Each structure stands twice: as structure tokens, then as C-alpha cells.
Coordinates of C-alpha atoms and ligand atoms in Angstrom, one line a residue:
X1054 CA 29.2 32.4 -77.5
X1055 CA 28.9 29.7 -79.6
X1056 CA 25.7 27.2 -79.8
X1057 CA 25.1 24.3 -81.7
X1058 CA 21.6 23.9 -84.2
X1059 CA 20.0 21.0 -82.8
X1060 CA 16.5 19.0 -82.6
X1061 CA 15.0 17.7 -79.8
X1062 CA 13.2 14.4 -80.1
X1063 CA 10.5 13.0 -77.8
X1064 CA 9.1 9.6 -77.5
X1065 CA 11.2 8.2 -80.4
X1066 CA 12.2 4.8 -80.6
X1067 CA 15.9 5.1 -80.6
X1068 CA 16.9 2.5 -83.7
X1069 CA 13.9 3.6 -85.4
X1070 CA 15.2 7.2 -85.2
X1071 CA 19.2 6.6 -85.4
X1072 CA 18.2 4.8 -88.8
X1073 CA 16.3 7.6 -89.7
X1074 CA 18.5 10.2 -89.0
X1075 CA 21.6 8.6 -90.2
X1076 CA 21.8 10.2 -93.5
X1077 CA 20.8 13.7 -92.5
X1078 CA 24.8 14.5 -91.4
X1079 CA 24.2 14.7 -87.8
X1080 CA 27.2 15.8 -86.1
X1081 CA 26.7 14.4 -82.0
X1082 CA 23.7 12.4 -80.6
X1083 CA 22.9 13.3 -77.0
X1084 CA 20.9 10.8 -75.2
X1085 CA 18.6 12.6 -72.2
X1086 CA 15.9 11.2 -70.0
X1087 CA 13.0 11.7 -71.5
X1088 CA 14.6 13.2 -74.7
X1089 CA 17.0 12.6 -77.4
X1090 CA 19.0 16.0 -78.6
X1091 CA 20.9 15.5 -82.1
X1092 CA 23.3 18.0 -83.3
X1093 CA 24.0 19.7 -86.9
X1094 CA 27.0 21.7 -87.5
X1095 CA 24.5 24.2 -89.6
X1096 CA 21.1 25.5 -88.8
X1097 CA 19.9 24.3 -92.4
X1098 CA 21.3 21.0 -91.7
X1099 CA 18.9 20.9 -88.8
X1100 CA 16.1 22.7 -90.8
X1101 CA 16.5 20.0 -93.6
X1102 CA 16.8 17.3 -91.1
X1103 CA 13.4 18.4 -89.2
X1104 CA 11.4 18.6 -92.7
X1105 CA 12.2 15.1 -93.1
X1106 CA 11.9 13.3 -89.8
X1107 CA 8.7 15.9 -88.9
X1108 CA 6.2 13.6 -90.4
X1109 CA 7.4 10.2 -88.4
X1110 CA 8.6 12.1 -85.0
X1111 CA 8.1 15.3 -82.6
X1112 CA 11.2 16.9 -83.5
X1113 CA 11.5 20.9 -82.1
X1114 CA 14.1 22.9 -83.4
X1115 CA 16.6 24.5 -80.6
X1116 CA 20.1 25.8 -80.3
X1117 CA 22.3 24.6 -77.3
X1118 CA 25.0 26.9 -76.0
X1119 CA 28.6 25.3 -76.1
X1120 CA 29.6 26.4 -72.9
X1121 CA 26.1 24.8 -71.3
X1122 CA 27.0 21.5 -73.2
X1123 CA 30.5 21.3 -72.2
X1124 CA 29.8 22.4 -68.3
X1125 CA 27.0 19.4 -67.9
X1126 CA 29.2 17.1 -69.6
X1127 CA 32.3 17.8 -67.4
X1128 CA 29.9 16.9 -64.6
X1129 CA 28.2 14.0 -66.1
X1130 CA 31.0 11.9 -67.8
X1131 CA 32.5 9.4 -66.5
X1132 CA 36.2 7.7 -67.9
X1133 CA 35.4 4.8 -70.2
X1134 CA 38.1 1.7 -70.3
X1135 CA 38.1 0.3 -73.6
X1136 CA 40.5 -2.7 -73.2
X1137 CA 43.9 -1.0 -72.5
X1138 CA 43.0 2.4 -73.0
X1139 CA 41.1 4.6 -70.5
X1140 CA 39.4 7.6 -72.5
X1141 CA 38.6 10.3 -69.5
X1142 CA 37.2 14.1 -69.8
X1143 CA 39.5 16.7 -68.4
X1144 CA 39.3 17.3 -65.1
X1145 CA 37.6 14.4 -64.5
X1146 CA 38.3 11.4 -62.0
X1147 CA 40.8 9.0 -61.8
X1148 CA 41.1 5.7 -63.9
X1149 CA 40.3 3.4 -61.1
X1150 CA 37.1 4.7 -60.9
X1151 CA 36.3 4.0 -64.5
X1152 CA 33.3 1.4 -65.5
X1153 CA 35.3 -1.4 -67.6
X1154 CA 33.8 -1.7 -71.4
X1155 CA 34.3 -5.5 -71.7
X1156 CA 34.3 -5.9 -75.3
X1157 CA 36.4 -9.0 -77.0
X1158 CA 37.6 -9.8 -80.6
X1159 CA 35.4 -12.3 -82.5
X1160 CA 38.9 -13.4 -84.1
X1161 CA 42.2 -12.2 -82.9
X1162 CA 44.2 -11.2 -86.1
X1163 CA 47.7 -12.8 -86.1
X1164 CA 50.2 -10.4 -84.1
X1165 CA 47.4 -9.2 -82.2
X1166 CA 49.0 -8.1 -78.3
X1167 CA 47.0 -9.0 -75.3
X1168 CA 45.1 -6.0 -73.6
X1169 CA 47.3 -5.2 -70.3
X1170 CA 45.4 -4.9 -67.0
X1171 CA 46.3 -1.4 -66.3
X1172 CA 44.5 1.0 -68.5
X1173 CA 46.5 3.6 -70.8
X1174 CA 44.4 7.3 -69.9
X1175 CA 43.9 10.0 -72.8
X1176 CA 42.3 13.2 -71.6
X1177 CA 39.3 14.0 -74.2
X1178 CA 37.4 17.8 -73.4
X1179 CA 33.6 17.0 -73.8
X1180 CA 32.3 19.6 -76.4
X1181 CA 30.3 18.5 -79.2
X1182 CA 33.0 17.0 -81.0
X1183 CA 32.4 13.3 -81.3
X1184 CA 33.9 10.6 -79.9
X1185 CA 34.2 10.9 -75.8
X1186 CA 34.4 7.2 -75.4
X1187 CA 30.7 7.2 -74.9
X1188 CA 29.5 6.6 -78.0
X1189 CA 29.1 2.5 -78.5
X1190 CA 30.8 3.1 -82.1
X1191 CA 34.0 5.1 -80.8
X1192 CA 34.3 1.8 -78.3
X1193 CA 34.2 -0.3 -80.9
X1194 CA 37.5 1.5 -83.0
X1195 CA 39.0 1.7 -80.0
X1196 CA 38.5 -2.4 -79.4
X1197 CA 39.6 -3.3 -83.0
X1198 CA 42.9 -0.7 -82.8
X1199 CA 43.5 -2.7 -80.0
X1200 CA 43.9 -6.3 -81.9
X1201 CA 46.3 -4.6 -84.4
X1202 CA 50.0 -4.5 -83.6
X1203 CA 50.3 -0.8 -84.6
X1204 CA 54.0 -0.7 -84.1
X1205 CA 55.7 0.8 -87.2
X1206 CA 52.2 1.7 -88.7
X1207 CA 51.0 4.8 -90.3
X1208 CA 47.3 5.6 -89.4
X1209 CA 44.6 7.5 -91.3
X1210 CA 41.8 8.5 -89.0
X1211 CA 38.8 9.6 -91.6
X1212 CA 36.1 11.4 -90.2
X1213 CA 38.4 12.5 -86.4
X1214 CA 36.0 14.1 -84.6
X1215 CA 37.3 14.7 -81.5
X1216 CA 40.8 13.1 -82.7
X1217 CA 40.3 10.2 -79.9
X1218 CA 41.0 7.3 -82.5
X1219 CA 44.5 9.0 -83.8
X1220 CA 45.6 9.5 -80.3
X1221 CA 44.3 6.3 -79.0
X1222 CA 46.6 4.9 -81.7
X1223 CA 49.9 6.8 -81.3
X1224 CA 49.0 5.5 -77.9
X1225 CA 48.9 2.1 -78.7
X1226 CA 52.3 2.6 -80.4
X1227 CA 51.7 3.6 -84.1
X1228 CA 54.7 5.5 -85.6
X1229 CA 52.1 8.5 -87.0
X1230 CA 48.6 9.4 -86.7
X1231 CA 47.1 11.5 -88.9
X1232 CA 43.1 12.4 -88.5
X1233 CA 41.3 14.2 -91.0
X1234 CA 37.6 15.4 -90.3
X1235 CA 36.1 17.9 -93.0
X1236 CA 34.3 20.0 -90.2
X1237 CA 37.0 22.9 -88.9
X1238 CA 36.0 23.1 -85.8
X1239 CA 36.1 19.3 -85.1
X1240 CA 39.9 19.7 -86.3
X1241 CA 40.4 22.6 -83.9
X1242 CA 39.3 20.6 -80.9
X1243 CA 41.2 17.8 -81.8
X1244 CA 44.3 20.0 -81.9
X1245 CA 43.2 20.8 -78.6
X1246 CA 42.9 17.5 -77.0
X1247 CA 46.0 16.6 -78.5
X1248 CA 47.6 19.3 -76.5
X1249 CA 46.4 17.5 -73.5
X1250 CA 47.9 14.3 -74.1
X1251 CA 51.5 15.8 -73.9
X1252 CA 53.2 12.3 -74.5
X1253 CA 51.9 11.9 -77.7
X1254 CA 54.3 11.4 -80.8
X1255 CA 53.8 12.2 -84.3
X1256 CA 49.7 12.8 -84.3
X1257 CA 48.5 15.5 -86.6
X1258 CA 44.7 16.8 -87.9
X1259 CA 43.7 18.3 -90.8
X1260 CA 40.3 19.6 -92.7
X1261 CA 39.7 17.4 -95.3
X1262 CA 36.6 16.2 -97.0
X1263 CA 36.6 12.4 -97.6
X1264 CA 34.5 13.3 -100.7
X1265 CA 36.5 15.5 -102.2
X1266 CA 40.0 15.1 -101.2
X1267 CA 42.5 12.4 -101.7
X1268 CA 43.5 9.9 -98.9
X1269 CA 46.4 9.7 -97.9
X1270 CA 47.7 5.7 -97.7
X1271 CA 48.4 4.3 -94.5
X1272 CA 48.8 0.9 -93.3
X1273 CA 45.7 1.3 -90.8
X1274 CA 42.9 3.5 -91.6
X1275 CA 40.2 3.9 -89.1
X1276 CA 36.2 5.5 -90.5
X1277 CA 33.5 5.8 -87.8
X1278 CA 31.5 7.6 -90.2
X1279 CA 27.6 6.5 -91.1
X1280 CA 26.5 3.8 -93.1
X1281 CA 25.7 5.7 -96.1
X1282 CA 29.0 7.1 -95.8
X1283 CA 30.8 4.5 -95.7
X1284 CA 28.8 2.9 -98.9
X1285 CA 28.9 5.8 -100.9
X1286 CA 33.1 5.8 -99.5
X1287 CA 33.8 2.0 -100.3
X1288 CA 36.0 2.6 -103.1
X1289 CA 38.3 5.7 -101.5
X1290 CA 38.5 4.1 -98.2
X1291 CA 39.8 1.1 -99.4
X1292 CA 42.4 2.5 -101.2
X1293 CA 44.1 4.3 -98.9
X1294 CA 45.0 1.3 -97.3
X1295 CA 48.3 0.0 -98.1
X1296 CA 48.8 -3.9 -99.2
X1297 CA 48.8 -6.4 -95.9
X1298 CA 46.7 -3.3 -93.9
X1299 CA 43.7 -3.3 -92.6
X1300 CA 40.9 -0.7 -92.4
X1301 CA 38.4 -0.4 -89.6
X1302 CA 35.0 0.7 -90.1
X1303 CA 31.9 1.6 -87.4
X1304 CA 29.1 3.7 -87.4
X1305 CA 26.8 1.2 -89.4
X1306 CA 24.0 0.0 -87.7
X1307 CA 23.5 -3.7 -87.4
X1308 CA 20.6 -3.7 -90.4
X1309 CA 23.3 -1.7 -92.5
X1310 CA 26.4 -4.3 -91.9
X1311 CA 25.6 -6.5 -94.8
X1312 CA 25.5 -3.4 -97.6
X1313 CA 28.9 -1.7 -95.9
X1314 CA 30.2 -5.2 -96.3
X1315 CA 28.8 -5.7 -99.6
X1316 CA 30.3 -2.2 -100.9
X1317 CA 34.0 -2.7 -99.7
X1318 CA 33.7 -6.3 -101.0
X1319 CA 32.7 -4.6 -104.5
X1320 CA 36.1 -2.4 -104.4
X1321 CA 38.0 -5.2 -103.2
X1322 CA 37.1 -7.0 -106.1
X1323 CA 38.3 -5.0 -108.5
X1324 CA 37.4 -7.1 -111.1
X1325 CA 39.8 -10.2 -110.0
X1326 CA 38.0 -13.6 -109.2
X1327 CA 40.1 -13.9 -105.7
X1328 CA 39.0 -10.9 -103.6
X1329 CA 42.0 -9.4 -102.0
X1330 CA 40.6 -8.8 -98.3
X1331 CA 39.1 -10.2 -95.4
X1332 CA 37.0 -9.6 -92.2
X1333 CA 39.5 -10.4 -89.5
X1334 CA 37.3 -8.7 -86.8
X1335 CA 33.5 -7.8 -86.0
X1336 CA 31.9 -7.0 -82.9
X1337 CA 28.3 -5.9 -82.0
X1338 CA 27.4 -3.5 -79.3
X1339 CA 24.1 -1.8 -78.9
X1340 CA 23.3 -2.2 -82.1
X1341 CA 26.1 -0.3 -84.0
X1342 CA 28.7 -2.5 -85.7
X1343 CA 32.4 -2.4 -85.9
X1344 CA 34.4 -4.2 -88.6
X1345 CA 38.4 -4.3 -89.1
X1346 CA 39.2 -5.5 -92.9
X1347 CA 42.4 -6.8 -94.1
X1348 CA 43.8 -6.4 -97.4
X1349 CA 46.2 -8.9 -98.9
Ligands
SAH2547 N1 36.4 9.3 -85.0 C1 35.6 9.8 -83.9 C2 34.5 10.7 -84.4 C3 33.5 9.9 -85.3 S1 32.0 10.9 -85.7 C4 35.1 8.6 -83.1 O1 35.3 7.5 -83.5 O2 34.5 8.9 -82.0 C5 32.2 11.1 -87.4 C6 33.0 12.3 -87.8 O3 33.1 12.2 -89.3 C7 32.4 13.7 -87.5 O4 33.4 14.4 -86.8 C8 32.2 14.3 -88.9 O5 32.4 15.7 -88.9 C9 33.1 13.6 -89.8 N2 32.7 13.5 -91.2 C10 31.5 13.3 -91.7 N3 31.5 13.3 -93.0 C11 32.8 13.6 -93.4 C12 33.4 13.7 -94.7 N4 32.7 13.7 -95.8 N5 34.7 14.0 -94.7 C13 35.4 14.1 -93.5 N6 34.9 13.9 -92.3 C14 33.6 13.7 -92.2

């Protein structure tokens, strides 16, 4: 059976160590009691990661069964609402009993559609593919896809995961979705969870690496990747958004939000004295930030 190199982290404080951690390509961050677990998608990934946080925090190596991690989380998680959209594990209970995310644009963009009361569900498998819903960062896409009329819109989803953002935004009425994560078996489980939302349209996933491989231009791209990411990124992410689209960013912690900003400003520029895009959304939530940018 499968398991998945993690470390696990004891009496860490959580921003200190999220900052720490967050260019060390950590795959899935597992909050426990008295614990946190964070996953790698290789053993040296971990290795590396443990050599560098060793000397600031108690970080022991261990590898966690798949099949343990999805079981507990089948039990443990709960549907999330996220404005119109209801993201629940398989098997799980119904909508109604979901706790309500109440998270509200700073600034509406124009066309924006108010968030109906009755929640929209997509069925998500817990496995340690990202993005259940429970991540405040995966919330956060999910609120900002929500102030975007999607109608007639391709979207890019860089960095998939568990494919919840592409979904979510065939959901919310895009014309095609296409997620890209450079991890295989992220891909393979978003196949899968697009298998169990049946009604959606034109949503595809394929392994790409953002570093390596060309975007594809879309009216609406979507990255919940890392801050250092989406720095290094600026320039490609940008630029697969088409003229009068919009690009939504998360994964950056709050302390990272002025040098994300800073680095799509600098490839917005271009050189020209007007810069061609603006924030048309931000929102703050337990310290990560989301960010939709439009381009003119
Ligand atoms: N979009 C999901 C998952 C975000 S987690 C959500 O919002 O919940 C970030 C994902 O980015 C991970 O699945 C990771 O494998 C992927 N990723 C990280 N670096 C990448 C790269 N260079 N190219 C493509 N995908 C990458």
C-alpha cells in the first residue's frame, strides 16, 4: 500500500513553522492535537526538509499509510460552505449540516453574481491530495471564483491538487476547466473526484510543471501555490491570462502579500508607465492571503 514521507512537528508555533516550511515543497499540512504532520511527495523531500527545519524544531521523520489517512479523514471531515458552493468528502453528510465559511469580497468586481442561499455540493475524496475545503487558502479561491461571472470563461487551474478549484468553477458556470498539477498522482485523484461530480461539463487535468511547461491562456487562472512560487512564477502566471481576465492567487502568507504583489506588479509592467492590472479582490483568513488580479 501506498504511504506518504512525512515529518511530525511538536510544540511548533504554527506561522513560525508554515513560514518556515513554505519553500521546502510540502505537498499537504495536517494539523493534529498536540502535533503538526506535513507531507512530501518524496522521502528526500522530507529528508531535505528535516535537515533544514531540525535546528529550529523537533521534527521526526515518519511515513503515513494512505489508506490510514483517508479512513480518519472520511470520519473526521466535515462539508465546508464556501459562499455558494458546498465542498463535502464522499460519503459524508448532508449539506445542511455543513459549518458556513462566512467570507466576503473586500470589493465586488463589476458583474460579480450574488452568492445564492442554497449551497452548490462537489464530492471531494480526502487522500493527501490538497485542497478538501479545509484548508483556509482553498476557501479563499473558492470566495474569489465566486465574485467572477465565469460564464463563457476558460479556466486554468495551476498547481490542482485535488482538482477542487476546476470543478468548483465548471460549477459556478465556466465553459472549461482545465487543472494542471505537476505531481501525477495529484492529477490521478483529481480525475477521480471528477468522476464523482457526474454533472460536471468540460473539466480536464493534466501533469504539467508550471516551471517548465507552457500555460495555456485562459480568461481566469486560479494558483494556490506558495509564496515563493508564486514570486519565482510572476511572470508565467500572468501571462496566461488573457486581456480583461483576472488571475487569482493564495497560498501566500500575510508577511509574503506585499512581495507576491510586488512580483506580478513587476510583470505587469512590462516596461509601460500605466500598469495594465489591478487588485479587484483581497481577503485575509488565518493568516493566508487570497488575491484576484485583473488585467486590462
Ligand atoms: N488547487 C488546490 C490545491 C493547492 S496545493 C487547492 O486550492 O486546494 C498546491 C498544488 O500545487 C499541489 O497539488 C502541488 O503538487 C502543486 N504544485 C506545486 N508546485 C508546482 C509546479 N511547479 N507545477 C505544477 N504544480 C505544482
Amino acid at each position: 500500500m501506498k504511504s506518504y514521507p512525512a515529518l511530525e512537528i511538536r510544540g511548533a508555533d504554527t506561522d513560525r513553522l508554515f513560514a518556515a516550511i513554505d519553500d521546502l515543497s510540502a505537498t499537504a499540512i495536517e494539523e493534529r492535537e498536540d502535533s503538526v504532520r506535513v507531507f512530501f511527495s518524496t522521502a528526500f523531500a522530507r529528508d531535505r526538509a528535516q535537515t533544514i527545519l531540525t535546528s529550529d524544531f523537533d521534527a521526526a521523520p515518519l511515513e503515513v499509510s494512505d489508506e490510514d489517512w483517508a479512513r480518519r479523514s472520511q470520519a473526521d471531515l466535515q462539508p465546508v460552505t464556501v459562499g455558494r458552493l458546498t465542498i463535502s468528502p464522499r460519503l459524508s453528510v448532508s449539506p445542511q449540516l455543513a459549518p458556513s465559511v462566512d467570507i466576503e469580497p473586500l470589493a465586488p468586481s463589476p458583474g460579480a453574481q450574488p452568492l445564492a442561499p442554497s449551497p452548490d455540493v462537489i464530492v471531494i475524496t480526502p487522500s493527501m491530495g490538497f485542497g478538501t475545503g479545509h484548508h483556509a487558502t482553498t476557501r479563499l479561491c473558492l470566495a474569489a471564483l465566486q465574485t467572477l461571472d465565469l460564464s463563457h470563461q476558460s479556466v486554468l487551474d495551476v498547481g490542482t491538487g485535488s482538482g477542487v478549484l476546476a470543478i468548483a468553477a465548471d460549477r459556478l458556470g465556466a465553459a472549461r476547466a482545465l487543472g494542471i498539477d505537476h505531481d501525477p498522482d495529484a492529477v490521478q485523484a483529481a480525475r477521480e473526484n471528477l468522476a464523482l461530480n457526474p454533472s460536471a461539463r468540460d473539466v480536464s487535468f493534466a501533469v504539467a510543471d508550471l516551471r517548465t511547461t507552457p500555460l495555456a491562456r485562459a480568461g481566469v487562472v486560479t494558483a494556490n501555490l506558495t509564496g515563493a512560487l508564486l514570486i519565482e512564477t510572476a511572470t508565467e502566471l500572468v501571462g496566461a491570462v488573457a486581456p480583461g481576465g483576472t488571475l487569482i492567487v493564495s497560498g501566500l502568507l500575510a508577511g509574503e502579500r506585499d512581495d507576491v504583489v510586488g512580483a506580478l506588479r513587476r510583470d505587469e509592467n512590462g516596461g509601460n508607465d500605466v500598469p495594465p492590472t489591478r487588485i479587484v479582490w483581497e481577503f485575509e483568513d488565518d493568516g493566508w492571503v487570497g488575491l484576484a488580479v485583473k488585467k486590462s
